Coordinates of C-alpha atoms in Angstrom, one line a residue:
Chain A
M267 CA 30.3 29.7 37.8
A268 CA 31.2 28.2 41.0
L269 CA 31.2 24.7 39.8
F270 CA 33.7 25.6 37.1
E271 CA 36.0 27.3 39.5
V272 CA 35.9 24.2 41.7
S273 CA 36.5 21.7 39.1
G274 CA 39.3 23.7 37.5
F275 CA 37.5 24.0 34.4
K276 CA 39.1 26.3 31.7
P277 CA 37.0 29.2 30.9
E278 CA 38.1 29.4 27.2
L279 CA 36.2 26.3 26.6
R280 CA 33.0 27.7 27.7
G281 CA 32.1 29.2 24.4
K282 CA 32.3 25.8 22.8
I283 CA 29.8 24.3 24.8
T284 CA 26.5 24.8 23.2
A285 CA 23.1 24.3 25.1
A286 CA 24.1 23.6 28.5
G287 CA 25.3 27.1 29.4
Q288 CA 22.6 28.9 27.5
T289 CA 19.4 27.6 28.8
H290 CA 18.7 30.9 30.9
V291 CA 18.7 32.7 27.5
V292 CA 15.8 30.9 26.2
D293 CA 13.1 32.0 28.7
R294 CA 13.4 35.6 28.3
P295 CA 10.2 37.6 27.3
N296 CA 11.8 39.1 24.2
H297 CA 13.1 35.8 22.9
Y298 CA 11.5 34.8 19.6
T299 CA 13.5 32.0 18.5
F300 CA 11.2 29.4 20.1
G301 CA 14.0 27.1 21.0
T302 CA 15.2 26.6 17.5
K303 CA 18.3 28.8 17.4
T304 CA 19.9 26.9 20.4
Q305 CA 20.1 23.2 20.1
E306 CA 18.5 21.1 22.9
F307 CA 21.3 18.6 22.9
A308 CA 25.0 19.4 23.1
V309 CA 27.0 17.4 20.6
P310 CA 30.5 16.4 22.0
L311 CA 33.5 17.9 20.4
G312 CA 35.1 15.6 17.8
V313 CA 32.1 13.6 17.3
D314 CA 30.4 13.8 13.9
P315 CA 27.1 12.0 14.1
S316 CA 26.3 12.7 10.5
G317 CA 29.3 11.3 9.0
F318 CA 29.1 8.2 11.1
L319 CA 25.6 7.6 9.9
K320 CA 26.6 8.1 6.3
S321 CA 29.2 5.4 6.4
C322 CA 26.5 3.3 8.0
S323 CA 24.1 3.4 5.2
Q324 CA 26.5 2.5 2.4
D325 CA 26.4 -0.9 0.6
G326 CA 28.9 -3.4 1.8
G327 CA 29.2 -2.1 5.3
V328 CA 26.8 -2.3 8.2
C329 CA 23.5 -1.1 7.2
I330 CA 21.4 0.6 9.9
D331 CA 18.0 0.9 8.4
L332 CA 15.6 3.1 10.5
N333 CA 12.3 2.0 9.7
H334 CA 9.2 3.6 10.9
G335 CA 7.2 0.5 12.1
T336 CA 3.7 1.5 12.7
T337 CA 0.7 2.8 10.7
T338 CA -0.9 5.9 11.4
L339 CA -3.3 7.9 9.1
A340 CA -5.0 11.2 9.1
F341 CA -7.5 12.8 6.6
K342 CA -9.4 16.3 6.3
F343 CA -12.8 16.2 5.4
R344 CA -15.8 18.5 5.5
H345 CA -16.6 17.8 9.3
G346 CA -13.0 18.1 10.5
V347 CA -9.9 15.9 10.7
I348 CA -9.9 12.2 11.6
V349 CA -6.7 10.8 13.1
A350 CA -6.2 7.0 13.5
V351 CA -3.2 5.0 14.7
D352 CA -2.4 1.4 15.6
S353 CA -0.8 0.7 18.9
R354 CA 2.2 -1.7 18.4
A355 CA 5.6 -0.9 19.6
S356 CA 8.3 -3.2 18.2
A357 CA 11.9 -3.6 19.0
G358 CA 13.2 -5.7 16.0
S359 CA 11.1 -8.7 16.0
Y360 CA 10.0 -8.4 19.6
I361 CA 6.6 -6.6 20.4
A362 CA 7.6 -4.2 23.2
S363 CA 4.2 -3.1 23.7
K364 CA 0.7 -3.8 22.3
E365 CA -0.9 -0.8 23.9
A366 CA 1.5 2.1 22.9
N367 CA 0.0 5.5 22.7
K368 CA 0.9 7.0 19.4
V369 CA -1.0 10.2 19.6
I370 CA 0.2 13.0 21.8
E371 CA -2.5 15.6 22.8
I372 CA -0.7 18.8 22.7
N373 CA -3.6 21.0 23.5
P374 CA -7.4 20.7 23.3
Y375 CA -7.1 21.9 19.6
L376 CA -3.8 20.2 18.5
L377 CA -2.9 16.5 18.1
G378 CA 0.4 15.0 17.0
T379 CA 1.0 11.4 15.9
M380 CA 4.1 9.5 16.3
S381 CA 5.8 6.9 14.0
G382 CA 9.6 5.9 13.9
S383 CA 11.8 5.8 17.1
A384 CA 9.4 6.0 20.1
A385 CA 12.0 7.9 22.1
D386 CA 12.4 10.6 19.4
C387 CA 8.8 11.0 18.7
Q388 CA 7.8 11.3 22.4
H389 CA 10.7 13.7 23.3
W390 CA 10.3 16.1 20.4
E391 CA 6.5 16.2 20.4
R392 CA 6.5 16.8 24.3
L393 CA 9.1 19.7 23.4
L394 CA 6.7 20.9 20.8
A395 CA 4.0 21.0 23.4
K396 CA 6.0 23.0 25.8
E397 CA 6.6 25.6 23.1
C398 CA 3.0 25.8 22.0
R399 CA 2.1 26.5 25.7
L400 CA 4.8 29.1 26.0
Y401 CA 3.5 30.8 22.9
K402 CA -0.1 31.0 24.2
L403 CA 1.2 32.4 27.5
R404 CA 3.2 35.0 25.7
N405 CA 0.8 35.9 22.8
N406 CA -2.5 35.4 24.5
H407 CA -3.9 33.4 21.5
R408 CA -3.4 29.8 20.5
I409 CA -0.7 28.8 18.1
S410 CA -1.6 28.1 14.5
V411 CA -1.4 24.5 13.2
A412 CA 1.0 25.8 10.6
A413 CA 3.2 27.4 13.1
A414 CA 3.2 24.4 15.4
S415 CA 4.3 22.2 12.5
K416 CA 7.0 24.7 11.4
L417 CA 8.5 24.7 14.9
L418 CA 8.8 20.9 14.9
S419 CA 10.2 20.8 11.4
N420 CA 12.8 23.4 12.4
M421 CA 13.8 21.2 15.4
M422 CA 14.2 18.4 13.2
L423 CA 16.4 20.4 10.7
G424 CA 18.8 21.2 13.6
Y425 CA 19.6 17.5 13.9
R426 CA 19.5 16.6 10.2
G427 CA 21.4 13.6 9.2
M428 CA 22.3 12.7 12.8
G429 CA 20.0 9.7 13.0
L430 CA 16.7 11.1 14.2
S431 CA 13.6 8.9 13.2
M432 CA 10.3 10.6 13.4
G433 CA 7.4 10.8 11.1
S434 CA 4.6 12.8 12.6
M435 CA 1.3 14.4 11.7
I436 CA 0.3 17.7 13.4
C437 CA -3.4 17.9 13.1
G438 CA -5.5 20.8 14.5
W439 CA -8.3 23.4 14.1
D440 CA -7.3 26.9 14.1
K441 CA -8.7 30.2 12.6
Q442 CA -8.0 28.9 9.0
G443 CA -10.1 25.9 9.6
P444 CA -9.0 22.3 10.0
G445 CA -5.2 21.8 9.5
L446 CA -3.0 18.7 8.7
Y447 CA 0.7 18.8 8.3
Y448 CA 3.2 16.0 7.8
V449 CA 6.5 16.5 9.4
D450 CA 9.5 14.2 8.9
D451 CA 12.9 13.7 10.6
N452 CA 14.5 15.1 7.3
G453 CA 12.7 18.3 7.9
T454 CA 10.0 17.7 5.4
R455 CA 6.8 19.6 6.1
L456 CA 3.9 19.0 3.9
S457 CA 0.3 20.4 4.1
G458 CA -2.4 18.1 2.6
H459 CA -5.8 16.4 2.9
M460 CA -4.6 13.0 3.6
F461 CA -1.4 11.3 5.0
S462 CA -0.3 7.9 6.2
T463 CA 3.0 7.3 7.9
G464 CA 4.8 4.1 8.7
C465 CA 5.7 0.9 7.1
G466 CA 2.0 0.1 6.9
N467 CA 1.2 3.3 5.2
S468 CA 0.9 1.7 1.6
Y469 CA -1.9 -0.6 2.9
A470 CA -3.7 2.2 4.6
Y471 CA -3.4 4.3 1.5
G472 CA -5.2 1.8 -0.7
V473 CA -8.2 1.6 1.5
V474 CA -8.6 5.3 2.4
D475 CA -7.9 6.4 -1.2
S476 CA -10.7 4.0 -2.3
G477 CA -13.3 5.3 0.1
Y478 CA -12.5 8.9 0.6
R479 CA -15.0 11.6 -0.4
E480 CA -14.9 15.2 0.7
D481 CA -18.4 15.2 1.9
M482 CA -18.5 12.0 3.9
T483 CA -20.7 11.9 6.9
V484 CA -19.1 11.7 10.3
E485 CA -19.9 7.9 10.7
E486 CA -18.4 7.0 7.2
A487 CA -15.3 8.9 8.2
Y488 CA -14.9 6.8 11.4
E489 CA -15.6 3.8 9.5
L490 CA -12.8 4.5 6.9
G491 CA -10.3 5.5 9.4
R492 CA -11.0 2.2 11.3
R493 CA -10.7 0.1 8.1
G494 CA -7.5 1.8 7.1
I495 CA -5.7 0.9 10.2
A496 CA -7.4 -2.6 10.4
H497 CA -6.4 -3.7 6.9
A498 CA -3.0 -2.4 7.4
T499 CA -2.4 -4.2 10.6
H500 CA -3.7 -7.3 8.8
R501 CA -0.9 -7.3 6.3
D502 CA 2.0 -5.5 8.1
A503 CA 3.9 -7.3 10.7
Y504 CA 5.0 -4.2 12.6
S505 CA 1.4 -2.9 13.1
G506 CA -1.1 -4.3 15.3
G507 CA -2.9 -3.9 18.7
V508 CA -5.9 -1.4 18.9
V509 CA -7.2 1.3 16.7
N510 CA -7.0 4.6 18.6
M511 CA -9.2 7.2 16.7
Y512 CA -9.5 10.8 17.4
H513 CA -11.9 13.4 15.6
M514 CA -10.7 17.0 15.5
Q515 CA -13.7 19.2 15.5
E516 CA -14.2 23.1 15.5
D517 CA -14.4 23.0 19.3
G518 CA -11.6 20.7 20.0
W519 CA -10.7 17.1 19.6
I520 CA -12.6 14.0 20.8
K521 CA -11.4 10.5 21.3
V522 CA -13.7 8.3 19.2
C523 CA -12.8 4.8 19.9
K524 CA -10.2 2.1 20.8
E525 CA -11.1 -1.1 19.2
D526 CA -9.0 -4.2 18.9
V527 CA -7.8 -4.9 15.2
S528 CA -8.4 -8.7 15.3
E529 CA -12.0 -8.2 16.0
L530 CA -12.3 -5.5 13.4
I531 CA -10.8 -7.9 10.8
H532 CA -13.0 -10.7 11.9
R533 CA -16.1 -8.5 11.4
Y534 CA -14.9 -7.2 8.0
R535 CA -13.9 -10.6 6.7
K536 CA -16.9 -12.5 7.6
G537 CA -18.1 -14.4 4.6
M538 CA -14.5 -14.4 3.0
F539 CA -12.6 -17.7 2.5
Chain B
M33 CA 13.1 -42.2 -16.2
P34 CA 14.1 -41.6 -19.9
S35 CA 16.1 -38.4 -20.5
Q36 CA 13.3 -36.7 -22.3
D37 CA 11.7 -36.0 -19.0
S38 CA 14.7 -34.2 -17.6
M39 CA 14.2 -30.9 -16.1
E40 CA 17.6 -29.3 -17.2
P41 CA 17.5 -25.9 -19.1
T42 CA 18.3 -26.4 -22.8
F43 CA 21.4 -24.1 -22.8
S44 CA 24.2 -25.9 -21.2
L45 CA 26.6 -23.9 -18.7
P46 CA 30.3 -24.4 -18.9
I47 CA 31.5 -27.2 -16.7
G48 CA 33.2 -26.3 -13.6
L49 CA 32.0 -22.7 -13.5
P50 CA 30.1 -21.9 -10.2
L51 CA 26.8 -20.4 -10.8
S52 CA 27.8 -17.1 -8.8
S53 CA 30.9 -16.5 -10.8
S54 CA 33.3 -13.8 -9.8
H55 CA 33.2 -12.0 -13.1
S56 CA 29.6 -11.7 -13.6
V57 CA 28.2 -8.3 -15.0
P58 CA 27.0 -6.1 -12.1
L59 CA 23.4 -4.8 -12.3
P60 CA 23.2 -1.1 -13.5
F61 CA 20.8 -0.2 -10.8
P62 CA 19.1 -2.2 -8.0
M63 CA 16.2 -4.2 -9.3
S64 CA 12.7 -4.0 -7.7
H65 CA 9.6 -5.5 -9.0
G66 CA 8.2 -2.3 -10.4
T67 CA 4.8 -3.4 -11.2
T68 CA 1.3 -4.2 -9.9
T69 CA -0.2 -7.6 -10.6
L70 CA -2.8 -9.4 -8.8
A71 CA -4.9 -12.6 -9.0
F72 CA -7.6 -14.2 -6.9
I73 CA -9.9 -17.1 -6.8
F74 CA -13.8 -16.7 -6.4
Q75 CA -16.9 -18.8 -7.4
G76 CA -16.7 -17.7 -11.1
G77 CA -13.0 -19.0 -11.7
V78 CA -9.8 -16.9 -11.5
L79 CA -9.3 -13.3 -12.2
A80 CA -6.0 -12.0 -13.0
A81 CA -5.2 -8.2 -13.3
A82 CA -2.1 -6.2 -13.9
D83 CA -1.0 -2.7 -14.9
T84 CA 1.1 -2.1 -18.3
R85 CA 3.8 0.1 -17.3
S86 CA 7.3 -1.2 -18.0
S87 CA 9.9 1.0 -16.3
C88 CA 13.6 1.1 -16.7
S89 CA 15.3 3.0 -13.8
G90 CA 13.0 5.8 -13.7
L91 CA 12.2 5.9 -17.5
V92 CA 8.7 4.3 -18.7
A93 CA 10.3 2.1 -21.2
C94 CA 6.9 0.9 -22.5
P95 CA 3.5 2.2 -21.4
A96 CA 1.8 -0.7 -23.1
A97 CA 3.5 -3.8 -22.0
Q98 CA 1.7 -7.1 -21.5
K99 CA 2.3 -8.5 -17.9
I100 CA -0.1 -11.3 -18.1
L101 CA 1.0 -14.0 -20.6
P102 CA -1.3 -16.9 -21.5
I103 CA 0.7 -20.1 -21.2
H104 CA -2.1 -22.5 -22.7
S105 CA -5.9 -22.4 -23.0
H106 CA -6.6 -22.8 -19.2
L107 CA -3.4 -21.4 -17.8
V108 CA -2.2 -17.8 -17.4
G109 CA 0.8 -16.4 -15.7
T110 CA 1.2 -12.9 -14.3
T111 CA 4.9 -11.6 -14.6
S112 CA 6.9 -9.3 -12.3
G113 CA 10.6 -8.8 -12.1
T114 CA 12.7 -8.5 -15.1
S115 CA 10.5 -8.5 -18.2
A116 CA 13.0 -10.5 -20.3
D117 CA 13.4 -13.2 -17.8
C118 CA 9.7 -13.6 -17.4
A119 CA 9.0 -13.7 -21.1
L120 CA 11.7 -16.3 -21.6
W121 CA 10.8 -18.6 -18.8
K122 CA 7.0 -18.3 -19.6
R123 CA 7.8 -19.6 -23.1
I124 CA 9.9 -22.3 -21.9
L125 CA 7.2 -23.4 -19.4
A126 CA 4.6 -23.3 -22.0
R127 CA 6.9 -25.5 -24.3
E128 CA 7.3 -28.0 -21.5
L129 CA 3.6 -28.1 -20.7
R130 CA 2.7 -28.8 -24.2
L131 CA 5.2 -31.6 -24.4
Y132 CA 3.7 -33.0 -21.3
Q133 CA 0.2 -32.8 -22.8
L134 CA 1.2 -34.6 -26.0
R135 CA 3.1 -37.4 -24.0
H136 CA 0.5 -38.0 -21.3
G137 CA -2.8 -37.0 -23.1
R138 CA -4.0 -34.6 -20.4
R139 CA -3.0 -31.0 -19.3
L140 CA -0.6 -30.7 -16.3
S141 CA -2.4 -29.3 -13.3
T142 CA -1.5 -25.7 -12.2
G143 CA 0.2 -27.0 -9.2
G144 CA 2.5 -29.3 -11.4
A145 CA 3.1 -26.4 -13.7
A146 CA 4.2 -24.3 -10.6
K147 CA 6.5 -27.0 -9.4
L148 CA 7.9 -27.4 -12.9
L149 CA 8.6 -23.7 -13.2
S150 CA 10.1 -23.7 -9.6
H151 CA 12.5 -26.6 -10.4
M152 CA 13.5 -24.9 -13.8
L153 CA 14.5 -21.8 -11.9
Q154 CA 16.2 -23.5 -9.1
P155 CA 19.7 -23.8 -10.7
F156 CA 19.8 -20.0 -11.2
K157 CA 19.1 -19.4 -7.5
G158 CA 21.7 -16.8 -6.2
T159 CA 22.1 -15.2 -9.6
E160 CA 20.5 -12.0 -10.7
L161 CA 17.6 -13.7 -12.5
C162 CA 14.4 -12.2 -11.2
V163 CA 11.0 -13.8 -11.8
A164 CA 7.9 -13.5 -9.7
A165 CA 5.0 -14.9 -11.3
T166 CA 1.5 -16.1 -10.3
L167 CA 0.2 -19.0 -12.3
C168 CA -3.7 -19.0 -12.6
G169 CA -5.4 -21.7 -13.9
W170 CA -8.3 -24.1 -14.2
D171 CA -7.5 -27.7 -13.6
G172 CA -9.0 -30.9 -15.0
G173 CA -12.8 -30.5 -16.0
E174 CA -13.2 -30.0 -19.8
M175 CA -11.0 -32.0 -22.0
D176 CA -10.8 -32.2 -25.8
D177 CA -13.0 -34.7 -27.3
N178 CA -10.4 -35.9 -29.8
Q179 CA -8.0 -36.9 -27.0
M180 CA -10.6 -39.3 -25.3
T181 CA -9.6 -42.9 -25.6
D182 CA -10.7 -46.1 -23.8
V183 CA -8.0 -45.7 -21.1
E184 CA -8.7 -42.0 -20.8
N185 CA -12.6 -42.8 -20.5
S186 CA -12.1 -44.3 -17.2
A187 CA -9.6 -41.9 -16.1
S188 CA -12.0 -39.1 -17.0
L189 CA -14.9 -41.0 -15.0
N190 CA -12.5 -40.9 -12.2
L191 CA -11.8 -37.2 -12.7
E192 CA -15.7 -36.6 -12.7
K193 CA -16.0 -38.5 -9.4
A194 CA -13.1 -36.5 -8.0
K195 CA -14.7 -33.3 -9.3
T196 CA -18.0 -33.8 -7.4
Q197 CA -15.9 -35.0 -4.4
C198 CA -13.7 -32.1 -4.5
L199 CA -16.4 -29.4 -5.3
S200 CA -18.4 -30.5 -2.2
T201 CA -15.3 -29.9 0.1
A202 CA -13.8 -27.1 -2.0
V203 CA -15.7 -24.3 -0.4
G204 CA -13.6 -24.2 2.7
G205 CA -10.5 -24.3 0.4
Q206 CA -9.5 -27.6 1.6
Q207 CA -7.3 -30.1 -0.2
C208 CA -8.7 -33.2 -1.7
F209 CA -6.0 -36.0 -1.2
G210 CA -5.5 -38.9 -3.3
R211 CA -7.1 -37.6 -6.4
E212 CA -6.3 -34.7 -8.8
R213 CA -8.3 -31.6 -7.7
S214 CA -10.3 -29.8 -10.4
G215 CA -11.4 -26.3 -10.4
P216 CA -9.8 -23.0 -10.1
S217 CA -6.3 -22.9 -8.8
L218 CA -3.6 -20.2 -8.0
Y219 CA 0.1 -20.4 -7.3
Y220 CA 2.9 -18.0 -6.7
V221 CA 6.4 -18.9 -7.9
C222 CA 9.5 -16.8 -7.4
S223 CA 13.0 -17.1 -8.7
D224 CA 14.4 -17.4 -5.1
G225 CA 12.5 -20.6 -4.6
T226 CA 9.2 -19.6 -3.0
R227 CA 6.3 -21.7 -4.3
L228 CA 2.9 -20.9 -2.6
K229 CA -0.5 -22.0 -3.2
G230 CA -3.2 -19.6 -2.3
T231 CA -6.5 -17.9 -3.0
L232 CA -5.3 -14.2 -3.3
F233 CA -1.8 -12.9 -4.3
S234 CA -0.6 -9.5 -5.4
V235 CA 3.0 -9.0 -6.6
G236 CA 5.2 -6.0 -7.3
S237 CA 5.9 -2.5 -5.7
G238 CA 2.3 -1.6 -6.0
S239 CA 1.1 -4.6 -4.2
P240 CA 0.5 -3.2 -0.7
Y241 CA -1.8 -0.7 -2.1
A242 CA -3.6 -3.3 -4.1
Y243 CA -3.7 -5.7 -1.0
S244 CA -5.6 -3.6 1.2
V245 CA -8.4 -2.9 -1.5
L246 CA -8.5 -6.5 -2.3
D247 CA -8.7 -7.6 1.5
Q248 CA -11.8 -5.4 1.8
G249 CA -13.7 -6.8 -1.1
V250 CA -12.8 -10.2 -2.2
Q251 CA -15.0 -13.1 -1.1
W252 CA -15.9 -16.4 -2.6
G253 CA -19.4 -15.5 -3.6
L254 CA -18.6 -12.5 -5.8
T255 CA -20.2 -12.2 -9.2
V256 CA -18.0 -11.8 -12.2
Q257 CA -18.9 -8.1 -12.6
E258 CA -18.2 -7.4 -9.0
A259 CA -14.9 -9.2 -9.1
V260 CA -13.8 -7.2 -12.2
S261 CA -14.6 -4.2 -10.5
I262 CA -12.8 -4.9 -7.5
A263 CA -9.7 -5.9 -9.4
R264 CA -9.7 -2.8 -11.5
E265 CA -10.0 -0.6 -8.4
A266 CA -7.2 -2.4 -6.8
V267 CA -4.9 -1.9 -9.7
F268 CA -6.2 1.7 -10.0
R269 CA -5.4 2.4 -6.4
A270 CA -1.8 1.0 -6.8
T271 CA -1.2 3.0 -9.8
Y272 CA -2.5 6.1 -8.1
R273 CA 0.2 5.8 -5.5
D274 CA 3.0 3.8 -7.0
A275 CA 5.3 5.4 -9.5
Y276 CA 6.3 2.3 -11.1
S277 CA 2.8 1.2 -12.0
G278 CA 0.5 3.1 -14.5
N279 CA -0.9 3.5 -17.9
C280 CA -3.6 0.7 -18.5
V281 CA -5.0 -2.3 -16.7
D282 CA -5.3 -5.8 -18.3
L283 CA -7.8 -8.3 -17.0
Y284 CA -8.0 -11.9 -17.6
H285 CA -10.8 -14.2 -16.4
I286 CA -10.1 -18.1 -16.3
T287 CA -12.9 -20.3 -16.2
S288 CA -13.5 -24.0 -17.0
K289 CA -13.9 -23.1 -20.6
G290 CA -10.5 -21.3 -20.8
W291 CA -9.2 -17.8 -20.5
T292 CA -10.9 -14.7 -21.8
R293 CA -9.5 -11.4 -22.0
R294 CA -11.2 -8.1 -21.4
N295 CA -10.6 -4.9 -23.3
R296 CA -7.5 -3.0 -22.0
E297 CA -8.8 0.0 -20.1
D298 CA -6.8 3.3 -19.8
L299 CA -6.7 4.3 -16.1
K300 CA -6.5 7.9 -17.0
E301 CA -10.2 7.8 -17.6
E302 CA -10.7 6.5 -14.2
Y303 CA -8.4 9.2 -12.8
Y304 CA -10.4 12.1 -14.5
R305 CA -13.8 10.5 -13.4
E306 CA -12.6 10.5 -9.8
K307 CA -11.3 14.1 -10.0
E308 CA -14.5 15.1 -11.4
R309 CA -16.4 13.5 -8.6
Q310 CA -14.1 15.2 -6.1
S311 CA -14.5 18.7 -7.7
G312 CA -18.2 18.2 -8.3
D313 CA -18.7 17.7 -4.6
S314 CA -16.5 20.6 -3.7
Q315 CA -18.4 23.0 -6.1
R316 CA -21.7 22.0 -4.4
I317 CA -20.3 23.2 -1.0
M318 CA -19.2 26.6 -2.5
V319 CA -22.7 27.1 -3.8
K320 CA -24.1 26.4 -0.5
D321 CA -21.7 28.7 1.5
F322 CA -21.6 31.9 -0.8
K323 CA -25.0 31.9 -2.4
G324 CA -28.0 33.0 -0.5
K325 CA -30.7 31.0 0.9
A326 CA -32.6 30.5 -2.5
F327 CA -29.7 28.6 -3.9
R328 CA -29.4 26.2 -1.0
R329 CA -31.9 24.0 -2.6
M330 CA -29.4 23.4 -5.3
G331 CA -27.0 21.8 -2.9
G332 CA -28.0 18.3 -4.0
E333 CA -27.9 18.7 -7.7
F334 CA -25.0 19.1 -10.1
T335 CA -24.1 22.4 -11.2
A336 CA -24.3 22.9 -15.0
H337 CA -20.4 22.7 -15.5
S338 CA -19.9 19.4 -13.7
L339 CA -22.9 18.0 -15.3
A340 CA -21.6 18.8 -18.8
L341 CA -18.0 17.3 -17.8
C342 CA -19.8 14.1 -16.5
R343 CA -21.6 13.7 -20.0
K344 CA -18.2 14.1 -21.7
V345 CA -16.5 11.4 -19.7
Q346 CA -19.4 9.1 -20.1
S347 CA -19.4 9.4 -23.8
K348 CA -15.7 9.0 -24.0
S349 CA -16.1 5.8 -21.9
L350 CA -18.6 4.4 -24.3
Q351 CA -16.3 5.2 -27.3
L352 CA -13.7 2.9 -25.5
G353 CA -16.0 0.1 -25.2
V354 CA -16.2 0.2 -21.5
K355 CA -19.6 -0.7 -20.9
G356 CA -21.9 -0.3 -17.7
V357 CA -19.4 1.9 -15.9
D358 CA -20.7 4.9 -14.3
C359 CA -19.6 7.2 -11.5
Q360 CA -21.0 4.7 -8.8
S361 CA -19.4 1.5 -10.2
T362 CA -16.2 1.7 -8.4
S363 CA -16.4 0.0 -5.0
R364 CA -17.2 1.9 -2.0
Y365 CA -17.0 -0.2 1.1

């Protein structure tokens, strides 16, 4: 390349640079790796991110604790999938935003939630959206929820131990019906009927486990999702703001509501102490 | 004050040894409060509930432990943390409260007991002592007849006046200054020095799961039956998600007449009842989808299989003495 010659760069080192020189390979029509064999970010030589992070999480040293400070929940029921998230973005004890958007609309049939590091979530889920779009253009049919979640989890596995922080739920409706997968920065990928992520998840689990029935009506399901987030924000310091709720139906998702949690709590706790 | 009222623990520490000594035995594994206990105040008194699993670093050491320990007739304490520490300090507290009662002719209030426990634990702050207890009690009110003397008659008259005064302002949870408050009372005491007065507490690793269920349902105006069912559901939800809580649930109800204990209930039954409900629902759906139009009318009824299972669960629950519990009794919001 011209720039290499001008800068006097040694060509034998070219092979050691990973992603930067290989982006043109990714877009060929017969590429089936979906962006997972080649890493998105080049890791500089001599730096070992996973070793550095291991030394950080030992007792007695500096402890970098990556908490997923949010509450998100999603559950499958007879009439689809309900996704509900809060909207507080915190940086330590500072509330960076009270109206953060923690749901990414990948396509009209696929949604992704975000918890953990906001930057990591936004970047990787947008990358997932790009891969899903490319899949549809190449294969003329929409990607399944299982495949989309597998793509995301493989991306996470490529950087395992290097300090990514992301807990996400991929929800959609494909040929197999409603789909719900939980994908983690460790590479965990689980299919299930109900998940909740973030440090407020335990509060949400209590409420949703208590009121969940497979044959709920749509209104009951909306109320359950609202209550789960509202009670979690009531007890968890890192969750708050508004409840953003989506309903994944057979013909796509709809955004149900955006309600302030303080008003919800006030409504629910009327008549209490 | 004479030395009999001193707050020092009965075993003496070697003089000159700092409490956080350099050659203390390190803990074998990091301690966490592996339990679920909860307590709340409502119009019918105080309700305390806890699970019964005692765990030791991943092993269930005892599936039938007792985490709610009665201290005296009108005071009960839930325990969380190290079982040995909690049991010992509860007994020491019970002894001190009894001594107070014999010396002064009346029971110490719950707030006083909480302060006493907190001060007794204070010398051990910074060590690995781990006690997180909620003290649930009923203050003032009924007193034993044989303890009444002339002096105490006038004291009790004052108490009666205070009670009516306090009850009229008690609804908003406000404090009554200048007089001893009577009625239900709930304090949280922790070995790191925390002492909090409140109307709803849940302690332990399962507490977040219980908190959200309690936040949904607990109000002042609950009946005893409703309060029991909410407490049971909260402990069940915590045992459902938390690995360190499980087995059975203990319920204690404290009123002006003292504490009463309900029969211990195995949460396994509740779990199977819920599984039954879930599978009964999904069976109904399958009938609707795969059979023809003639069977669609059956959609609202139980299939024979799930009906038989429900009957079996009901008879089993009657056997255990759990009365009045059916599939609809667990709280749905």
